[in-house]
Short mmCIF file of C-alpha atoms in Angstrom, two decimals:
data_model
loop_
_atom_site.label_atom_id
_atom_site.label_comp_id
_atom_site.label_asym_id
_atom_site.label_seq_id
_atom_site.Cartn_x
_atom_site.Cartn_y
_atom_site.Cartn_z
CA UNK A 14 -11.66 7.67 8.05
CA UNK A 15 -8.47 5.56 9.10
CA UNK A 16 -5.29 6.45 6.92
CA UNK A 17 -2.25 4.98 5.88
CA UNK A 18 1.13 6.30 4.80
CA UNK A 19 3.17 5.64 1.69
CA UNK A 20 6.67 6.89 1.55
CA UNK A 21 9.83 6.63 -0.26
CA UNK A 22 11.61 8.77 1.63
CA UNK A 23 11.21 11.90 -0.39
CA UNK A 24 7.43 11.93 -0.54
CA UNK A 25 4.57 10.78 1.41
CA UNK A 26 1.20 10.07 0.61
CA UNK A 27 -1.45 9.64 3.05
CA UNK A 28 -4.19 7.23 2.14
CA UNK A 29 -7.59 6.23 3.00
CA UNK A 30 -9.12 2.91 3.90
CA UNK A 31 -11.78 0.63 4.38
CA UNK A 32 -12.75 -1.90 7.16
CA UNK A 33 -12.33 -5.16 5.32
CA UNK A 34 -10.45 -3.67 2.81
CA UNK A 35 -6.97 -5.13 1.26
CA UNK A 36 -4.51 -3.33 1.16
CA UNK A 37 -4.11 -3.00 -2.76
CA UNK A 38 -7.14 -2.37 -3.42
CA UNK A 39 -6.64 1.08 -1.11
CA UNK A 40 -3.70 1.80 -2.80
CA UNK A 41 -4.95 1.63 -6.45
CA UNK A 42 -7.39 4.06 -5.86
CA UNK A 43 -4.48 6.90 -5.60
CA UNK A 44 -1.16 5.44 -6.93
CA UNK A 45 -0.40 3.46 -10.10
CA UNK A 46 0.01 -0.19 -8.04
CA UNK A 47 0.21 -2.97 -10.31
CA UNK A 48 -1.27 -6.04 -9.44
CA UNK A 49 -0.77 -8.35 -12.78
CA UNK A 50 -2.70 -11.72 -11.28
CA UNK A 51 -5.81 -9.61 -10.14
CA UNK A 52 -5.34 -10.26 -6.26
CA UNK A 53 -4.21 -14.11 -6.30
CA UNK A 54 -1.09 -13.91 -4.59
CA UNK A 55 0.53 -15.61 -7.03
CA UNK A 56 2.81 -12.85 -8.91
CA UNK A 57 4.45 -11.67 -6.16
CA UNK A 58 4.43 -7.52 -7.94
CA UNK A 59 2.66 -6.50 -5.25
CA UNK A 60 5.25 -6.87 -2.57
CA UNK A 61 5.30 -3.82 0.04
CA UNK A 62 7.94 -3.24 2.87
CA UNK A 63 5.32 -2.78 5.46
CA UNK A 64 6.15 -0.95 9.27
CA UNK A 65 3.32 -1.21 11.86
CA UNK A 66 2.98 1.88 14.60
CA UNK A 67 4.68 -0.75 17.10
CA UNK A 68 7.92 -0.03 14.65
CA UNK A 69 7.48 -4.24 13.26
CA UNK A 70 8.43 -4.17 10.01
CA UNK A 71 7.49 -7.05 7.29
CA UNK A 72 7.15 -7.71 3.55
CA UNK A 73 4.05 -8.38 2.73
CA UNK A 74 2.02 -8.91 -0.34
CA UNK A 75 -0.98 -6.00 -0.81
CA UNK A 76 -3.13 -7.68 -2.68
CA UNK A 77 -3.43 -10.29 0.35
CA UNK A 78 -2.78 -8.33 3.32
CA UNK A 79 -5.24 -6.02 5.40
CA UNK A 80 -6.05 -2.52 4.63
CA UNK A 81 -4.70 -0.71 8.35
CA UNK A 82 -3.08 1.73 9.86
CA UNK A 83 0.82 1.69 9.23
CA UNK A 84 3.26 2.61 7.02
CA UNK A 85 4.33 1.20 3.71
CA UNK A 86 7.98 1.81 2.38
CA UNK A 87 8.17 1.45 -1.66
CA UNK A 88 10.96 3.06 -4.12
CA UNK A 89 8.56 5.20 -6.35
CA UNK A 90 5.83 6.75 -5.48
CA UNK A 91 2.91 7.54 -8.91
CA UNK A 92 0.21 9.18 -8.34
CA UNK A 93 -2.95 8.43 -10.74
CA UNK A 94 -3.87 12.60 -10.59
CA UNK A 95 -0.93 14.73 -10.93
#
């Protein structure tokens, strides 16, 4: 199953995906990722700092961007099972 990689620099998390799959919606199912307008777009709490294995780097919102491999860059890292 394809992965991606969450990191804050201290700790990294390596999580599974979906074909078809948004990218918060992945990350839910392991971390404590808030989405407060249910996967609109329009909150903006989402936001990830996003670097592809080419080394591109973008913001991007989870809750509208595809589930794939890369890695995400956020502050704090909380995982739902300690």
């Amino acid at each position: 199953m394809p992965h991606m990689t969450v990191t804050n620099g201290r700790q990294t998390v390596m999580i599974p995906f979906e074909d078809g799959e948004m990218t918060a919606v992945s990350l839910q199912r392991v971390l404590h990722f808030l989405t407060p307008c249910h996967g609109h777009g329009t909150c903006g709490r989402c936001k990830i700092n996003v670097i592809l294995p080419d080394g591109t780097r973008s913001a991007q919102l989870a809750c509208m961007y595809p589930a794939r491999e890369m890695t995400i860059e956020m502050p704090v890292i909380r995982l739902k099972v300690d």
